[in-house]
Short mmCIF file of C-alpha atoms and ligand atoms in Angstrom, two decimals:
data_model
loop_
_atom_site.label_atom_id
_atom_site.label_comp_id
_atom_site.label_asym_id
_atom_site.label_seq_id
_atom_site.Cartn_x
_atom_site.Cartn_y
_atom_site.Cartn_z
CA MET A 92 58.01 27.77 3.76
CA ALA A 93 60.20 29.83 6.11
CA ALA A 94 61.45 26.67 7.82
CA TYR A 95 62.30 25.07 4.48
CA ALA A 96 64.09 28.29 3.38
CA ILE A 97 66.16 28.42 6.61
CA LEU A 98 67.06 24.75 6.18
CA ALA A 99 68.21 25.40 2.59
CA ALA A 100 70.23 28.44 3.72
CA LEU A 101 71.94 26.45 6.52
CA LEU A 102 72.76 23.70 4.04
CA ALA A 103 74.08 26.14 1.41
CA THR A 104 76.31 28.02 3.92
CA GLN A 105 77.52 24.64 5.24
CA HIS A 106 76.24 25.37 8.73
CA MET A 107 74.46 22.05 8.67
CA ALA A 108 75.56 18.62 7.44
CA MET A 109 73.53 16.87 4.73
CA ALA A 110 72.52 14.05 7.12
CA GLY A 111 71.28 16.59 9.70
CA ALA A 112 69.28 18.49 7.04
CA ALA A 113 67.68 15.24 5.77
CA THR A 114 66.73 14.28 9.33
CA ALA A 115 65.30 17.76 9.91
CA LEU A 116 63.29 17.49 6.67
CA LEU A 117 61.86 14.15 7.76
CA ALA A 118 61.02 15.50 11.21
CA MET A 119 59.28 18.50 9.67
CA ARG A 120 57.22 16.25 7.35
CA ILE A 121 56.16 13.99 10.25
CA GLY A 122 55.36 17.03 12.40
CA THR A 123 53.27 18.61 9.63
CA SER A 124 51.19 15.47 9.01
CA GLY A 125 50.74 15.12 12.79
CA LEU A 126 49.45 18.67 12.94
CA GLN A 127 47.12 18.03 10.01
CA ARG A 128 45.68 14.98 11.74
CA LEU A 129 45.21 16.99 14.93
CA VAL A 130 43.33 19.74 13.07
CA MET A 131 41.14 17.16 11.32
CA SER A 132 40.37 15.41 14.60
CA ILE A 133 39.38 18.73 16.19
CA ASN A 134 37.16 19.36 13.16
CA GLN A 135 35.51 15.96 13.51
CA LEU A 136 35.07 16.40 17.25
CA TYR A 137 33.33 19.72 16.62
CA GLU A 138 31.04 18.14 14.00
CA GLN A 139 30.14 15.20 16.28
CA ALA A 140 29.51 17.64 19.15
CA LEU A 141 26.95 19.43 16.95
CA PHE A 142 25.17 16.10 16.26
CA PHE A 143 25.31 15.24 19.96
CA ASN A 144 23.77 18.60 20.81
CA ASP A 145 21.01 18.03 18.22
CA TRP A 146 20.35 14.61 19.72
CA ARG A 147 20.16 16.05 23.26
CA ARG A 148 17.82 18.80 22.07
CA ALA A 149 15.65 16.24 20.26
CA CYS A 150 15.42 14.12 23.43
CA ASN A 151 14.42 17.14 25.52
CA GLU A 152 11.86 18.25 22.90
CA ALA A 153 10.45 14.71 22.68
CA GLU A 154 10.06 14.57 26.45
CA LEU A 155 8.20 17.91 26.42
CA ARG A 156 5.85 16.76 23.66
CA ALA A 157 5.28 13.18 24.82
CA MET A 158 2.63 11.80 27.12
CA THR A 159 3.79 11.47 30.68
CA THR A 160 5.03 8.21 32.21
CA GLU A 161 3.65 9.05 35.64
CA GLY A 162 0.10 9.94 34.74
CA LYS A 163 -3.23 8.34 35.57
CA SER A 164 -3.43 4.60 35.36
CA ILE A 165 -5.49 3.16 32.51
CA THR A 166 -7.03 -0.10 33.59
CA GLY A 167 -10.17 -2.07 32.92
CA PRO A 168 -11.71 -3.11 29.64
CA PHE A 169 -11.92 -0.64 26.78
CA ARG A 170 -15.24 1.21 26.77
CA ALA A 171 -14.73 4.18 24.46
CA MET A 172 -12.26 6.53 22.85
CA GLU A 173 -13.49 10.08 22.40
CA VAL A 174 -11.66 12.65 20.30
CA ARG A 175 -12.94 16.09 21.28
CA ARG A 176 -12.18 19.21 19.21
CA VAL A 177 -8.60 18.20 18.60
CA SER A 178 -6.20 20.44 16.64
CA TYR A 179 -2.56 19.77 15.85
CA TRP A 180 0.16 21.93 14.31
CA TYR A 181 3.46 20.42 13.21
CA PRO A 182 6.37 22.40 14.67
CA GLY A 183 7.23 25.39 12.52
CA THR A 184 3.95 25.36 10.56
CA LYS A 185 1.18 27.94 10.78
CA VAL A 186 -1.63 25.88 9.24
CA PRO A 187 -2.92 23.05 11.46
CA ALA A 188 -2.66 19.54 9.97
CA VAL A 189 -5.73 18.57 12.04
CA ARG A 190 -8.29 21.14 13.17
CA ASP A 191 -11.23 20.88 15.50
CA VAL A 192 -11.78 17.16 14.91
CA SER A 193 -14.26 15.21 17.04
CA LEU A 194 -15.15 11.54 16.74
CA SER A 195 -15.58 8.47 18.88
CA VAL A 196 -14.66 4.79 18.67
CA ARG A 197 -16.46 2.08 20.66
CA PRO A 198 -15.59 -1.56 21.20
CA GLY A 199 -16.39 -3.79 18.25
CA GLU A 200 -16.55 -0.85 15.81
CA VAL A 201 -14.70 -0.24 12.57
CA VAL A 202 -14.26 3.49 12.01
CA ALA A 203 -13.08 4.33 8.49
CA LEU A 204 -11.08 7.51 8.04
CA VAL A 205 -11.08 8.70 4.45
CA GLY A 206 -9.99 11.84 2.61
CA GLU A 207 -7.61 13.06 -0.02
CA ASN A 208 -3.81 13.11 0.32
CA GLY A 209 -2.60 15.52 2.98
CA SER A 210 -6.02 15.81 4.63
CA GLY A 211 -4.57 14.85 8.03
CA LYS A 212 -5.56 11.18 8.35
CA SER A 213 -2.15 9.85 9.41
CA THR A 214 -1.64 12.78 11.77
CA LEU A 215 -5.00 12.11 13.44
CA ALA A 216 -4.14 8.40 13.71
CA LYS A 217 -0.90 9.26 15.51
CA ILE A 218 -2.73 11.62 17.87
CA MET A 219 -5.25 8.87 18.69
CA ALA A 220 -2.40 6.42 19.24
CA GLY A 221 -0.85 8.85 21.72
CA LEU A 222 2.30 9.44 19.66
CA TYR A 223 1.48 13.12 19.16
CA VAL A 224 -0.11 15.17 21.92
CA ALA A 225 -2.73 17.58 20.52
CA GLN A 226 -2.13 21.29 21.15
CA ALA A 227 -5.88 21.96 21.41
CA GLY A 228 -8.69 19.64 22.44
CA SER A 229 -8.26 16.21 24.04
CA VAL A 230 -8.46 12.52 23.42
CA TYR A 231 -10.19 10.49 26.12
CA TRP A 232 -9.69 6.78 26.77
CA ASN A 233 -12.51 5.45 28.97
CA GLY A 234 -13.08 9.06 30.01
CA ILE A 235 -9.42 9.71 30.95
CA ASP A 236 -7.58 12.45 29.04
CA ILE A 237 -4.65 10.57 27.48
CA ALA A 238 -2.40 13.64 27.77
CA ARG A 239 -2.54 13.02 31.53
CA ALA A 240 -2.48 9.22 31.36
CA ASN A 241 0.44 6.87 31.90
CA ARG A 242 1.80 6.40 28.40
CA HIS A 243 3.21 2.90 28.98
CA GLU A 244 -0.21 1.65 30.06
CA MET A 245 -1.99 3.54 27.30
CA PHE A 246 0.28 2.15 24.55
CA GLN A 247 -0.44 -1.40 25.69
CA HIS A 248 -4.03 -0.98 24.54
CA ILE A 249 -3.13 0.20 21.06
CA ALA A 250 -1.59 -1.38 17.97
CA LEU A 251 -0.57 1.06 15.27
CA LEU A 252 0.26 -0.04 11.77
CA THR A 253 1.65 3.12 10.19
CA GLN A 254 1.75 3.94 6.50
CA ASP A 255 5.57 3.88 6.57
CA PHE A 256 6.01 0.88 8.89
CA LYS A 257 9.56 -0.30 9.56
CA HIS A 258 11.27 -3.06 7.59
CA TYR A 259 13.62 -4.23 10.34
CA PRO A 260 16.80 -6.01 9.18
CA PHE A 261 15.91 -8.84 11.60
CA THR A 262 14.56 -12.36 11.20
CA ALA A 263 11.01 -12.87 9.90
CA ARG A 264 10.05 -14.03 13.41
CA SER A 265 11.43 -10.89 15.10
CA ASN A 266 9.81 -8.68 12.47
CA ILE A 267 6.44 -9.94 13.74
CA THR A 268 7.07 -10.44 17.46
CA ILE A 269 8.75 -7.04 17.86
CA SER A 270 5.30 -5.53 18.43
CA ASP A 271 5.13 -7.20 21.85
CA THR A 272 8.51 -8.26 23.18
CA ARG A 273 6.96 -9.54 26.43
CA LYS A 274 5.61 -12.56 24.61
CA SER A 275 8.15 -12.96 21.80
CA ASP A 276 8.56 -16.66 22.70
CA ASP A 277 4.83 -17.37 22.49
CA VAL A 278 4.71 -19.74 19.50
CA ASN A 279 0.92 -19.98 19.50
CA ALA A 280 0.49 -16.21 19.31
CA LEU A 281 3.02 -16.15 16.46
CA LYS A 282 1.15 -18.90 14.62
CA ASP A 283 -2.12 -16.99 15.08
CA ALA A 284 -0.56 -13.82 13.67
CA VAL A 285 0.97 -15.72 10.75
CA SER A 286 -2.32 -17.35 9.89
CA TYR A 287 -4.19 -14.04 10.33
CA ALA A 288 -1.96 -12.41 7.72
CA ASP A 289 -1.97 -15.50 5.43
CA LEU A 290 1.77 -15.78 5.69
CA GLU A 291 2.10 -19.59 5.77
CA CYS A 292 3.04 -19.79 2.07
CA LEU A 293 5.71 -17.14 2.50
CA PHE A 294 7.31 -18.93 5.42
CA ASN A 295 7.53 -22.15 3.42
CA SER A 296 9.43 -20.26 0.74
CA LEU A 297 11.94 -18.70 3.13
CA ALA A 298 15.29 -20.54 3.19
CA HIS A 299 15.51 -20.72 7.00
CA GLY A 300 11.81 -20.39 7.74
CA TRP A 301 11.01 -17.95 10.51
CA ASP A 302 14.71 -17.47 11.23
CA THR A 303 15.47 -16.03 7.80
CA VAL A 304 16.87 -12.51 8.01
CA LEU A 305 14.75 -10.17 5.92
CA ASP A 306 17.63 -8.12 4.58
CA ARG A 307 19.99 -9.06 1.78
CA THR A 308 22.88 -7.14 3.37
CA PHE A 309 23.37 -10.22 5.57
CA ARG A 310 24.47 -13.66 4.42
CA GLY A 311 21.46 -15.89 3.76
CA GLY A 312 19.16 -12.87 3.96
CA GLN A 313 16.13 -12.58 1.70
CA GLU A 314 14.17 -9.57 0.52
CA LEU A 315 10.37 -9.52 0.40
CA SER A 316 8.01 -7.80 -2.00
CA GLY A 317 6.01 -4.75 -0.91
CA GLY A 318 2.84 -6.82 -0.47
CA GLN A 319 4.67 -9.49 1.55
CA TRP A 320 6.07 -6.80 3.81
CA GLN A 321 2.56 -5.44 4.27
CA ARG A 322 1.40 -8.89 5.39
CA ILE A 323 4.29 -8.98 7.87
CA ALA A 324 3.07 -5.62 9.18
CA LEU A 325 -0.50 -6.95 9.49
CA ALA A 326 0.81 -9.96 11.41
CA ARG A 327 2.84 -7.59 13.60
CA ALA A 328 -0.28 -5.55 14.41
CA HIS A 329 -2.26 -8.73 15.18
CA PHE A 330 0.50 -10.16 17.40
CA ARG A 331 0.15 -7.15 19.69
CA ASP A 332 -3.41 -8.17 20.58
CA ALA A 333 -4.55 -4.64 21.43
CA ASP A 334 -8.03 -3.22 22.12
CA LEU A 335 -7.73 -0.59 19.40
CA VAL A 336 -6.01 -1.46 16.13
CA ILE A 337 -5.13 1.53 13.98
CA CYS A 338 -4.29 0.61 10.38
CA ASP A 339 -3.02 3.34 8.08
CA GLU A 340 -3.60 2.12 4.53
CA PRO A 341 -2.81 -1.48 5.41
CA THR A 342 -3.59 -2.89 1.99
CA SER A 343 -2.08 -0.38 -0.46
CA SER A 344 0.37 -3.00 -1.81
CA LEU A 345 -1.86 -6.08 -1.65
CA ASP A 346 -3.31 -7.80 -4.69
CA PRO A 347 -7.13 -7.53 -5.04
CA LYS A 348 -7.86 -10.96 -3.53
CA SER A 349 -5.56 -10.43 -0.53
CA GLU A 350 -6.94 -6.95 -0.09
CA ILE A 351 -10.53 -8.16 0.15
CA GLN A 352 -9.42 -10.88 2.58
CA ALA A 353 -7.50 -8.34 4.67
CA PHE A 354 -10.58 -6.12 4.98
CA GLU A 355 -12.72 -9.13 5.89
CA LYS A 356 -10.23 -10.03 8.59
CA LEU A 357 -10.22 -6.51 9.99
CA ARG A 358 -14.01 -6.72 10.08
CA ALA A 359 -13.78 -10.07 11.86
CA LEU A 360 -11.36 -8.52 14.34
CA ALA A 361 -13.99 -5.91 15.18
CA ASP A 362 -16.70 -8.58 15.39
CA SER A 363 -14.58 -10.32 18.02
CA GLY A 364 -14.78 -7.19 20.20
CA LYS A 365 -11.69 -5.20 19.13
CA SER A 366 -11.98 -1.73 17.64
CA VAL A 367 -10.44 -0.81 14.33
CA LEU A 368 -9.56 2.61 12.98
CA LEU A 369 -9.06 2.03 9.28
CA ILE A 370 -7.50 4.63 7.03
CA THR A 371 -8.13 3.76 3.42
CA HIS A 372 -8.55 5.14 -0.06
CA ARG A 373 -10.58 2.07 -1.11
CA LEU A 374 -14.04 3.42 -0.40
CA ALA A 375 -15.77 0.14 -1.12
CA SER A 376 -14.10 -1.26 2.01
CA ALA A 377 -15.30 1.74 4.05
CA ARG A 378 -18.87 0.50 3.41
CA HIS A 379 -18.33 -2.26 5.95
CA ALA A 380 -17.46 0.22 8.71
CA GLU A 381 -19.87 1.31 11.43
CA GLN A 382 -18.84 4.89 10.95
CA VAL A 383 -17.10 6.82 8.17
CA VAL A 384 -15.23 10.04 8.91
CA VAL A 385 -14.31 12.17 5.89
CA LEU A 386 -11.44 14.60 6.38
CA ALA A 387 -10.53 17.54 4.14
CA LYS A 388 -7.72 19.98 4.94
CA GLY A 389 -7.62 18.68 8.49
CA ARG A 390 -11.33 19.14 9.18
CA VAL A 391 -14.16 16.63 9.42
CA VAL A 392 -16.43 17.41 6.48
CA ASP A 393 -18.71 14.37 6.70
CA ILE A 394 -19.35 11.85 9.45
CA GLY A 395 -21.89 9.08 9.81
CA ALA A 396 -22.82 5.52 8.91
CA PRO A 397 -21.79 4.60 5.33
CA GLU A 398 -25.43 4.07 4.24
CA GLU A 399 -26.30 7.52 5.58
CA LEU A 400 -23.39 9.23 3.78
CA LEU A 401 -24.14 7.44 0.52
CA GLY A 402 -27.78 8.41 0.82
CA ARG A 403 -27.14 12.15 0.77
CA PRO A 404 -24.98 14.46 -1.37
CA GLY A 405 -21.48 14.98 0.05
CA THR A 406 -17.76 14.31 -0.39
CA PHE A 407 -17.99 10.62 0.50
CA ARG A 408 -20.80 9.95 -1.95
CA ASP A 409 -18.98 11.89 -4.73
CA LEU A 410 -15.70 10.03 -4.20
CA TYR A 411 -17.51 6.70 -3.89
CA MET A 412 -19.40 7.25 -7.14
CA MET A 413 -16.16 8.26 -8.86
CA GLN A 414 -14.47 4.99 -7.84
CA ALA A 415 -17.57 2.94 -8.66
CA ALA A 416 -17.76 4.56 -12.12
CA GLU A 417 -14.23 3.26 -12.80
CA PHE A 418 -15.72 -0.22 -12.63
CA GLY A 419 -18.78 0.75 -14.64
CA GLN A 420 -21.07 0.59 -11.60
CA ALA A 421 -22.59 4.01 -11.38
CA ASP A 422 -25.51 2.70 -9.28
CA LEU A 423 -25.20 2.70 -5.54
CA PRO A 424 -24.81 -0.91 -4.44
CA LEU A 425 -26.48 -0.45 -1.07
N1 ATP B 154 6.33 15.39 9.96
C1 ATP B 154 5.66 16.41 9.43
N2 ATP B 154 6.13 17.67 9.58
C2 ATP B 154 5.46 18.71 9.06
N3 ATP B 154 4.30 18.61 8.38
C3 ATP B 154 3.81 17.40 8.19
C4 ATP B 154 4.46 16.21 8.69
N4 ATP B 154 3.72 15.13 8.37
C5 ATP B 154 2.67 15.61 7.67
N5 ATP B 154 2.71 16.95 7.58
C6 ATP B 154 1.71 17.82 6.92
O1 ATP B 154 0.46 17.61 7.58
C7 ATP B 154 -0.59 17.52 6.65
C8 ATP B 154 -1.37 16.23 6.85
O2 ATP B 154 -0.50 15.12 6.56
P1 ATP B 154 -0.94 13.62 6.77
O3 ATP B 154 0.27 12.78 6.57
O4 ATP B 154 -1.65 13.51 8.08
O5 ATP B 154 -1.98 13.42 5.57
P2 ATP B 154 -2.75 12.11 5.09
O6 ATP B 154 -4.20 12.44 5.08
O7 ATP B 154 -2.32 10.94 5.90
O8 ATP B 154 -2.24 11.97 3.58
P3 ATP B 154 -2.00 10.64 2.70
O9 ATP B 154 -3.34 10.20 2.17
O10 ATP B 154 -1.12 11.13 1.59
O11 ATP B 154 -1.34 9.61 3.55
C9 ATP B 154 0.04 17.65 5.25
O12 ATP B 154 -0.21 18.94 4.78
C10 ATP B 154 1.51 17.43 5.47
O13 ATP B 154 2.26 18.25 4.63
MG1 MG B 155 -1.27 9.23 5.48
#
């Protein structure tokens, strides 16, 4: 304002020619907008620096919480996974999401993990997959504490199909083969995975077959339904060919026929020597497991063979009867 006032005064007292005043006005305008841009850039730089700091802190935190990359080597065939008195607190929470949980998984076994929403099933699955390191207790793979094992080697033995699996904006092929990039060109493994997840029909309906991008943001891209995505995820888990397959509600979007087939295939996977940790709310499917673990508020409240749990009063039997009653089958089918 002062500069504009001085300019007006100089012009009025004829100390400055009109052309000079106009040039000065223009220069002042350009200077002001330059200054504004500078201030905005400094602002942006500050904001980005905060994000960068957050990212660096997150990386450091992740490194502190992750399994080591230089730990004990995990080799040899899978013999057993033992979860011993494991507890886990999410950062900033006082109540543990998983507390004092013990269970074991052996080759060729399906272990069903059931329980109400928020009971800690997904958290336990991530601890068993080695994504979260438990603050108390340990998980042993063939007798080796996984917190001290080499995480790259450990992860090779595990396939994890999470509840909120990723829908990558990639081709249908990449969406499946991404689970094991070392063999992404293996056509036979891809065909196996596709047939395992009954995806042949879907691929015939895709405009560019396996090379169709599964995202409509891109030209020629196609979107899939929730159930079709879930089949892609099942194929992705199968493609990985791991010793322990952890499936967190793998059939929540499948139609009844596909769901029954999916459970049968998981059973067949176990019969072929793999181990399956199955998290499900469909208790009828838990009947085909070797072992059922019932969680409530992070604790194991019931554990045993399905026949055993159905044979005595308990949470599993109550929930099972409740679901069976929905279909008008109050009698135990075993
Ligand atoms: N990322 C997180 N940060 C903080 N707390 C979390 C986080 N994820 C889950 N929790 C909390 O941990 C507890 C267990 O959650 P979890 O997702 O393991 O339950 P769940 O048994 O898988 O439930 P659902 O059947 O709904 O999938 C819940 O109380 C939840 O609020
Ligand atoms: Mg869950």
